[in-house]
Every structure is written in structure tokens, then in C-alpha cells.
Amino acid sequence: MNFPVLYLRKGAERRLRAGHLWVYSNEVDTRRSPLTDFEAGAQAELRAFNDKAMGTVFVNPHALICGRLISRNAAHGMTPQRLTERVETALALRERLFDKPFYRWVFGDSDGLSGLVIDRFDDVVVVQISTAGMEQMKDPVIRAVQRLCHPRAIILRNDGKMRKVEGLDTYVQQVHGPEIDRLTVEENGVRFEVPMDGGQKTGWFYDHRMNRQRLQTYAPARRVLDVFSYVGGWGIQAACAGATRVTCVDSSAGAIESVHHNARINGLDNIDTIEGDAFEALKALCEEKEKFDIVVLDPPALIPRRRDQKAGEEAYARLNQLGLRLLDRDGLLVSASCSMHLSQDKLTDIIRSSGRKIDRFVQLLEQGHQAPDHPVVPGIPETDYIKSCFVRSLTGFL
């Protein structure tokens, strides 16, 4: 295939050679290849400053990440056939990992498909496209999904924030099958139903699957507080594992309604809910001198951008102090983060500091990671974003 050429500045190829797949606009030699010469979503050959071929990229001249590597072979662009092969390769991994069809089928760059996320809910597939390049491949994506798993329904959930950055319209559209109003999820032996209207991201967060499974080990005969509960992913699973009482906290009335719905379909009658801001709810529980055996903190990304680092770390610190205060003498804090800019070591240090401030002796029992249907590319730190700490908290111990 004959592609226009995108040239890099001198030295800008080092990060790509180390394994990364993104090109930033300030890394482009705009004298030799003005970005204004490219249309959003176009494919181009990428060359180093010394004219050595680096591969092919999707280009978006309007975005900070203006190039996304498709292949390290300069002759290989993204064709419908190549896209289908990569979607099929991704599917083969998930089918080896899980015995039922509930998983993240495609995880963007980690599966060689930058800008594409596919989540599978049995015979319903939700597709999320976030880049101009992948938007050009929308029809081949739909055809690949149809050919590989013959779903009852396919939904395009193209309403993420990244689309605005890429200059794309946002929309939600069902492109195949009968109208779907609820997604069914089965995770760790527990069933959930998530409404399509108002659901977050693709509707479910498969990334903490293994961490929620680990929680089940600690849950029997314990009182559990699930903060930022969404539709009850952590709390409902804890209850099904034998927790005596579970309280779910979320600011969304729709999410709270879904918690009660999911409790009913699992035959549970020991679920309480609190609708409201998580920080305010935790403060009120502290003032009421409530105590729990397990507190789960799984907030949205509190550090969405690097410039939010300081404020975000302070928010994590406040959150973890409140969570620790609510634990009984020998309690378990499950502190999770999906902030790409917060490292596992930093989260651990925040918990350490929070424990010292309120005179708690803390023991780090386990550290959790994202599930294997969210594989990490070692050269792309951005693909490694989920972390969790299972921390035992003791009062008056030392």
C-alpha cells in the first residue's frame, strides 16, 4: 500500500523503539511533514529523522496523540482482514481464560487495536470507538464481531470523552439485533443486570474481576461497606460469598436502584444503600460511629490528568483515612484505584500515611492487578492502570 509519510524529529523514535505505540504532535518534524497535510483518521508511513521506516500509523492532526502505530512493517496498513485477524487473536485469549462469554474482548493498544474496546455480555456485544483512525474502520469492526461470535445484538457506545479530543461526534447506536435495555453480566458466579440507559462506559467494569473474586475469600460473616458501588459489583459479590450485611454507597439514584435490583435477582435481603456524595457519606458514618469489618473504596479516576496529580493524591488520602476510621478493630480495607497516574507504590504509601495519621497499625496482605482480559503492554505504562491493596487495620496493637 502507498502511504503518505509522517516524519519524526531527531531522537523522537526512541520511545517507539522501546515498545510504545503513540506519537505525540511535538515529536513530528512538521517542516518535512506538516500535520495539516493529513486528514483525521488517515493512515501514514512513519519514518525516523534519518528516513528509516518505523511502520504505519493512524494519524489525527488535531489530537495531542497524533499518531498511533498500526504495524512496525511499513508495508502493512490496517485493512479489514488485518483488523479481523487481531480481533480473532484477542478472542482466542479470552476464550482460554474464561469458561463463559463475559469479558473484555478487545483492550485497545494491548490487542494492537488502538482506540477500540469491545466488551462481551454473552450474546450481546458493546463496542466503543475512541479514535478517528478506528472510526474509519467502524464497519469492518462490526462485520468482524458478527463473523466471530454471531451475537444477538451489537451496540456502539461511542460517547466517551476521548472522542471529543479526537474531534468525533458522540452517540450511542444499536447496529444489530433487537433493542436491548439491560445487559446481563455473570462474574465470579454472581449475576448482574445493568441498564443500558445511563450505564457507565460500556456498562460494566471487568477490570477488577479478580480483585472482587479475592474479596469473596474475606467476606463470610463480615459487615461490608462498598463505596462508589455503581451497580454493586463488589458488595453484591461479598453478600453472595456470605457477608452478613452490605451497605452500598453511590451518588447516582439509577445506580442505587440497580443495586437493589441485583440484590433481588441474587435472592439477597441484606443489602442497604446510601445515595449521596461518597466523601460526605463517609464523614456522616464516622460521625454516627458506624463500624464495618470490610470497607471497599473503588473510586473513579481521581487523577484524570497529570496536572491533577497533587489534588488527586490528596483526595485519595482523605478517602483512605475515612475508610480506615470506619473499620472495626481488626478490619480489612480494600483500596482500589483506576488512575493511570497513581502508581501502586504511591497508593501503598498513601495508605501507610493514612494509617499513621489515625494511629492504625496496617498490614498489606495482598496487592491486586487488572484482570488478564486487560493485558498490559510493558512498553506502554498507560495500559497498566488498575491496582488494589488489601490492608488489615489494627487498633491498639502497636
Coordinates of C-alpha atoms in Angstrom, one line a residue:
M1 CA 0.0 0.0 0.0
N2 CA 1.2 3.5 -0.8
F3 CA 1.0 5.8 2.2
P4 CA 1.9 9.5 2.8
V5 CA 4.9 9.9 5.1
L6 CA 4.9 11.2 8.6
Y7 CA 8.4 12.2 9.8
L8 CA 9.7 12.2 13.4
R9 CA 12.0 14.8 14.9
K10 CA 15.5 13.7 15.7
G11 CA 15.6 11.3 18.6
A12 CA 11.8 11.0 18.8
E13 CA 11.9 7.4 17.8
R14 CA 13.5 6.1 21.0
R15 CA 10.2 5.7 22.9
L16 CA 8.7 3.8 20.0
R17 CA 11.7 1.5 19.7
A18 CA 11.4 0.8 23.4
G19 CA 7.9 -0.5 22.8
H20 CA 5.5 2.4 22.9
L21 CA 2.9 2.8 20.1
W22 CA 2.0 6.5 20.3
V23 CA 3.4 9.6 18.5
Y24 CA 2.9 13.0 20.1
S25 CA 2.4 16.1 18.0
N26 CA 5.6 17.7 19.4
E27 CA 7.6 14.7 18.1
V28 CA 6.6 15.3 14.5
D29 CA 9.0 17.0 12.1
T30 CA 6.4 19.4 10.8
R31 CA 8.8 21.0 8.4
R32 CA 9.1 17.8 6.4
S33 CA 5.5 16.5 7.1
P34 CA 3.1 19.3 8.1
L35 CA 0.3 17.8 10.2
T36 CA -2.2 20.0 8.3
D37 CA -1.5 17.8 5.3
F38 CA -3.2 14.8 6.9
E39 CA -6.9 14.1 7.4
A40 CA -8.1 12.8 10.7
G41 CA -8.1 9.0 10.6
A42 CA -5.8 8.7 7.6
Q43 CA -3.1 6.1 7.5
A44 CA 0.6 7.0 7.0
E45 CA 4.0 5.5 6.9
L46 CA 6.1 6.6 9.9
R47 CA 9.8 7.4 9.4
A48 CA 12.5 8.4 11.8
F49 CA 14.5 11.6 11.3
N50 CA 17.2 9.6 9.4
D51 CA 14.5 8.4 7.0
K52 CA 14.4 4.8 8.4
A53 CA 10.9 3.2 8.2
M54 CA 9.3 2.8 11.6
G55 CA 5.9 1.3 10.5
T56 CA 2.5 2.6 9.8
V57 CA 0.2 4.8 11.9
F58 CA -3.3 6.2 12.1
V59 CA -2.9 10.0 12.1
N60 CA -5.1 12.7 13.7
P61 CA -3.6 16.1 13.2
H62 CA -6.0 17.7 15.7
A63 CA -5.0 15.5 18.7
L64 CA -2.1 15.6 21.1
I65 CA -1.5 11.9 20.3
C66 CA -1.4 12.5 16.6
G67 CA -0.1 9.1 15.6
R68 CA -1.0 5.5 16.7
L69 CA 1.1 2.7 15.5
I70 CA -0.7 0.1 13.4
S71 CA 2.2 -2.1 12.4
R72 CA 6.0 -2.0 12.6
N73 CA 6.0 -3.1 9.0
A74 CA 5.8 0.0 6.7
A75 CA 4.0 -2.0 4.1
H76 CA 1.2 -3.1 6.4
G77 CA -1.7 -0.8 6.9
M78 CA -4.9 -1.5 8.8
T79 CA -7.1 -3.5 6.4
P80 CA -10.4 -5.2 7.2
Q81 CA -8.6 -8.5 7.0
R82 CA -5.8 -7.4 9.4
L83 CA -8.4 -6.0 11.8
T84 CA -10.4 -9.2 11.8
E85 CA -7.2 -11.2 12.5
R86 CA -6.4 -9.1 15.5
V87 CA -9.9 -9.3 16.9
E88 CA -9.8 -13.1 16.4
T89 CA -6.4 -13.3 18.2
A90 CA -7.9 -11.3 21.1
L91 CA -10.9 -13.6 21.2
A92 CA -8.7 -16.7 21.4
L93 CA -7.0 -15.4 24.6
R94 CA -10.3 -14.6 26.3
E95 CA -11.8 -18.0 25.4
R96 CA -8.8 -19.7 27.0
L97 CA -9.1 -17.5 30.2
F98 CA -12.9 -17.7 30.9
D99 CA -15.4 -20.5 30.6
K100 CA -18.3 -18.2 30.0
P101 CA -18.6 -15.3 27.4
F102 CA -18.4 -12.4 29.8
Y103 CA -15.2 -10.4 29.4
R104 CA -13.3 -7.5 27.7
W105 CA -12.8 -8.9 24.3
V106 CA -10.6 -6.1 22.9
F107 CA -8.5 -3.8 25.1
G108 CA -7.2 -1.1 22.6
D109 CA -3.4 -0.9 22.2
S110 CA -2.9 -4.0 24.3
D111 CA -4.5 -6.0 21.4
G112 CA -3.0 -4.0 18.6
L113 CA -6.2 -2.1 18.1
S114 CA -5.7 1.4 19.4
G115 CA -8.9 3.2 20.0
L116 CA -11.1 0.1 20.1
V117 CA -12.7 -1.5 23.2
I118 CA -15.1 -4.4 22.9
D119 CA -16.9 -5.9 25.9
R120 CA -18.9 -9.1 25.6
F121 CA -22.0 -9.9 27.6
D122 CA -22.9 -13.4 26.4
D123 CA -24.7 -12.8 23.1
V124 CA -24.7 -9.0 23.3
V125 CA -21.5 -7.1 22.3
V126 CA -20.8 -3.5 23.2
V127 CA -18.2 -1.7 21.0
Q128 CA -16.6 1.6 22.0
I129 CA -14.5 3.5 19.4
S130 CA -12.5 6.5 20.6
T131 CA -10.1 7.5 17.8
A132 CA -10.5 8.9 14.3
G133 CA -8.5 6.1 12.8
M134 CA -10.6 3.4 14.3
E135 CA -13.8 5.3 13.4
Q136 CA -12.7 4.8 9.8
M137 CA -12.8 1.0 10.5
K138 CA -16.2 1.0 12.1
D139 CA -17.9 -1.1 9.5
P140 CA -15.1 -3.7 9.4
V141 CA -15.3 -3.9 13.2
I142 CA -19.0 -4.6 13.2
R143 CA -18.5 -7.3 10.5
A144 CA -15.7 -8.9 12.4
V145 CA -17.8 -9.2 15.6
Q146 CA -20.7 -10.6 13.6
R147 CA -18.5 -13.2 11.9
L148 CA -16.6 -14.3 15.0
C149 CA -19.3 -14.7 17.6
H150 CA -22.7 -14.3 15.8
P151 CA -24.2 -12.1 18.6
R152 CA -27.8 -11.4 19.1
A153 CA -27.1 -7.7 19.4
I154 CA -24.3 -5.2 18.8
I155 CA -24.3 -1.8 20.4
L156 CA -21.9 1.1 19.6
R157 CA -21.3 3.0 22.9
N158 CA -19.4 5.9 21.2
D159 CA -20.0 8.5 23.9
G160 CA -16.6 8.6 25.7
K161 CA -14.6 11.7 26.5
M162 CA -11.7 10.7 24.1
R163 CA -14.0 11.2 21.1
K164 CA -14.2 14.9 21.7
V165 CA -10.4 15.1 21.9
E166 CA -10.3 13.3 18.6
G167 CA -12.9 15.7 17.0
L168 CA -15.5 13.0 16.8
D169 CA -19.2 13.2 17.4
T170 CA -20.6 11.2 20.4
Y171 CA -23.5 8.8 20.1
V172 CA -25.0 5.5 21.2
Q173 CA -26.4 3.3 18.5
Q174 CA -27.6 -0.2 18.3
V175 CA -26.4 -1.5 14.9
H176 CA -27.6 -5.1 15.0
G177 CA -30.4 -7.2 16.7
P178 CA -33.5 -6.5 18.8
E179 CA -33.4 -3.5 21.1
I180 CA -31.5 -4.1 24.3
D181 CA -32.5 -2.3 27.5
R182 CA -30.4 -4.3 30.0
L183 CA -27.0 -6.0 29.9
T184 CA -26.7 -9.3 31.7
V185 CA -23.3 -10.0 33.4
E186 CA -22.1 -13.1 35.2
E187 CA -18.9 -12.6 37.2
N188 CA -17.4 -14.9 39.7
G189 CA -20.6 -16.9 39.9
V190 CA -22.8 -13.9 40.6
R191 CA -25.4 -12.5 38.2
F192 CA -26.0 -8.8 37.5
E193 CA -28.2 -6.8 35.2
V194 CA -27.1 -3.3 34.1
P195 CA -29.5 -0.8 32.4
M196 CA -28.2 0.4 29.0
D197 CA -29.7 3.9 29.7
G198 CA -27.3 5.8 32.0
G199 CA -24.8 3.0 32.4
Q200 CA -21.1 3.9 32.8
K201 CA -18.6 3.3 29.9
T202 CA -19.6 0.0 28.2
G203 CA -21.9 -0.8 31.1
W204 CA -19.6 -2.9 33.3
F205 CA -16.0 -2.8 34.7
Y206 CA -14.5 -6.2 34.0
D207 CA -11.0 -4.9 35.1
H208 CA -11.5 -5.6 38.8
R209 CA -12.9 -9.1 38.3
M210 CA -10.0 -10.9 40.0
N211 CA -9.9 -8.4 42.9
R212 CA -13.6 -8.9 43.5
Q213 CA -13.0 -12.6 43.5
R214 CA -10.4 -12.2 46.2
L215 CA -12.8 -10.2 48.3
Q216 CA -15.1 -13.2 48.4
T217 CA -12.4 -15.0 50.5
Y218 CA -12.6 -12.4 53.2
A219 CA -16.4 -11.7 53.1
P220 CA -18.1 -14.5 55.1
A221 CA -19.7 -13.4 58.3
R222 CA -18.4 -9.8 57.8
R223 CA -20.2 -6.4 57.6
V224 CA -19.1 -4.7 54.3
L225 CA -19.2 -1.1 53.1
D226 CA -18.9 -0.8 49.3
V227 CA -18.1 2.9 48.4
F228 CA -18.6 4.1 44.8
S229 CA -20.6 0.9 44.4
Y230 CA -22.1 1.7 40.9
V231 CA -24.5 -1.3 40.5
G232 CA -23.0 -3.3 43.4
G233 CA -20.1 -5.2 41.8
W234 CA -18.1 -5.5 45.0
G235 CA -20.9 -5.5 47.5
I236 CA -23.3 -8.0 45.9
Q237 CA -20.4 -10.4 45.3
A238 CA -19.4 -10.1 49.0
A239 CA -23.0 -10.8 50.1
C240 CA -23.2 -13.8 47.8
A241 CA -20.0 -15.0 49.5
G242 CA -21.6 -14.9 52.9
A243 CA -21.3 -11.3 54.2
T244 CA -23.8 -10.7 56.9
R245 CA -24.6 -7.1 55.9
V246 CA -23.6 -5.0 53.0
T247 CA -24.0 -1.2 52.6
C248 CA -23.5 0.3 49.1
V249 CA -22.8 4.0 48.6
D250 CA -23.2 5.8 45.3
S251 CA -24.2 9.3 44.2
S252 CA -26.4 8.0 41.3
A253 CA -30.0 7.2 42.0
G254 CA -30.0 4.9 39.0
A255 CA -27.0 3.0 40.3
I256 CA -28.7 2.7 43.7
E257 CA -31.8 1.3 42.1
S258 CA -29.7 -1.2 40.2
V259 CA -28.0 -2.3 43.5
H260 CA -31.5 -3.3 44.8
H261 CA -32.4 -4.9 41.6
N262 CA -29.2 -7.0 41.6
A263 CA -29.8 -7.9 45.2
R264 CA -33.2 -9.2 44.3
I265 CA -32.1 -11.4 41.4
N266 CA -29.5 -13.0 43.6
G267 CA -32.0 -13.7 46.4
L268 CA -30.3 -11.3 48.8
D269 CA -32.2 -9.4 51.6
N270 CA -29.2 -8.0 53.5
I271 CA -28.2 -5.0 51.3
D272 CA -28.6 -1.4 52.4
T273 CA -27.8 1.6 50.3
I274 CA -26.8 5.3 50.8
E275 CA -27.4 7.7 47.9
G276 CA -25.1 10.7 48.0
D277 CA -21.5 12.0 47.7
A278 CA -19.1 9.4 48.9
F279 CA -16.9 11.7 51.0
E280 CA -19.9 13.2 52.7
A281 CA -21.5 9.8 53.3
L282 CA -18.2 8.5 54.8
K283 CA -18.0 11.6 57.1
A284 CA -21.6 11.1 58.2
L285 CA -20.9 7.4 59.0
C286 CA -17.9 8.4 61.0
E287 CA -19.9 10.9 63.0
E288 CA -22.5 8.3 63.7
K289 CA -19.7 6.0 64.9
E290 CA -20.6 3.2 62.5
K291 CA -18.2 0.4 62.1
F292 CA -17.6 -2.2 59.4
D293 CA -15.4 -5.3 59.1
I294 CA -14.6 -4.6 55.5
V295 CA -14.5 -1.2 53.6
V296 CA -14.1 -1.2 49.9
L297 CA -13.0 2.0 48.2
D298 CA -13.2 1.9 44.4
P299 CA -13.5 5.5 43.2
P300 CA -13.5 6.8 39.6
A301 CA -10.1 8.1 38.5
L302 CA -9.3 10.9 41.0
I303 CA -6.3 11.9 38.9
P304 CA -7.7 12.2 35.3
R305 CA -4.8 14.3 34.1
R306 CA -1.2 14.6 35.2
R307 CA -1.8 18.2 36.2
D308 CA -4.4 16.9 38.7
Q309 CA -1.7 14.8 40.5
K310 CA -1.4 16.8 43.7
A311 CA -5.2 17.4 44.2
G312 CA -5.9 13.8 43.3
E313 CA -3.4 12.3 45.7
E314 CA -4.8 14.5 48.5
A315 CA -8.3 13.1 47.6
Y316 CA -7.0 9.5 47.8
A317 CA -5.5 10.3 51.2
R318 CA -8.8 11.8 52.6
L319 CA -10.7 8.8 51.2
N320 CA -8.4 6.2 52.8
Q321 CA -8.3 8.0 56.1
L322 CA -12.1 8.0 56.2
G323 CA -12.2 4.3 55.2
L324 CA -9.8 3.3 57.9
R325 CA -11.7 5.3 60.5
L326 CA -14.8 3.2 59.7
L327 CA -13.1 -0.1 60.3
D328 CA -13.6 -2.2 63.4
R329 CA -10.5 -3.0 65.5
D330 CA -9.4 -5.9 63.2
G331 CA -10.8 -4.8 59.8
L332 CA -9.9 -5.0 56.1
L333 CA -9.6 -2.0 53.8
V334 CA -9.7 -2.8 50.1
S335 CA -8.4 0.4 48.5
A336 CA -8.6 0.4 44.7
S337 CA -7.6 2.9 42.0
C338 CA -8.1 3.2 38.3
S339 CA -6.0 6.3 38.0
M340 CA -3.2 5.7 35.4
H341 CA -1.2 8.5 37.1
L342 CA -1.2 6.9 40.5
S343 CA 1.4 4.1 40.9
Q344 CA 0.9 1.0 43.1
D345 CA 3.8 2.2 45.3
K346 CA 2.2 5.6 45.7
L347 CA -1.2 4.1 46.6
T348 CA 0.5 1.9 49.2
D349 CA 2.3 4.9 50.6
I350 CA -0.9 6.9 50.9
I351 CA -2.4 4.0 52.9
R352 CA 0.7 3.9 55.1
S353 CA 0.5 7.6 55.8
S354 CA -3.3 7.4 56.3
G355 CA -2.8 4.7 58.9
R356 CA -0.2 6.7 60.8
K357 CA -2.3 9.8 60.9
I358 CA -5.2 8.0 62.7
D359 CA -2.9 5.7 64.7
R360 CA -3.6 2.4 63.0
F361 CA -1.2 -0.5 62.5
V362 CA -1.7 -1.6 58.9
Q363 CA -0.6 -4.8 57.3
L364 CA -0.5 -5.1 53.5
L365 CA -2.0 -8.6 52.8
E366 CA -2.4 -8.6 49.0
Q367 CA -1.9 -6.4 46.0
G368 CA -4.3 -6.8 43.1
H369 CA -4.0 -6.0 39.4
Q370 CA -6.2 -5.7 36.4
A371 CA -7.8 -8.9 35.1
P372 CA -6.0 -10.7 32.2
D373 CA -8.6 -9.6 29.7
H374 CA -6.9 -6.2 30.2
P375 CA -3.4 -7.2 29.2
V376 CA -0.5 -4.8 29.8
V377 CA 2.0 -3.9 27.1
P378 CA 5.3 -3.4 29.0
G379 CA 6.3 -0.5 26.8
I380 CA 3.1 1.3 27.4
P381 CA 2.7 2.4 31.0
E382 CA -0.8 3.7 30.2
T383 CA -2.1 0.2 29.7
D384 CA -1.2 -0.7 33.4
Y385 CA -3.8 1.3 35.3
I386 CA -5.7 -0.9 37.8
K387 CA -4.3 -1.5 41.3
S388 CA -5.7 -2.5 44.6
C389 CA -4.4 -3.1 48.2
F390 CA -6.0 -5.5 50.7
V391 CA -4.9 -4.0 54.0
R392 CA -5.5 -5.3 57.5
S393 CA -6.0 -2.5 60.0
L394 CA -5.5 -3.0 63.8
T395 CA -6.1 -0.5 66.6
G396 CA -4.2 -0.5 69.9
F397 CA -1.9 -3.2 68.5
L398 CA 1.5 -1.5 68.4

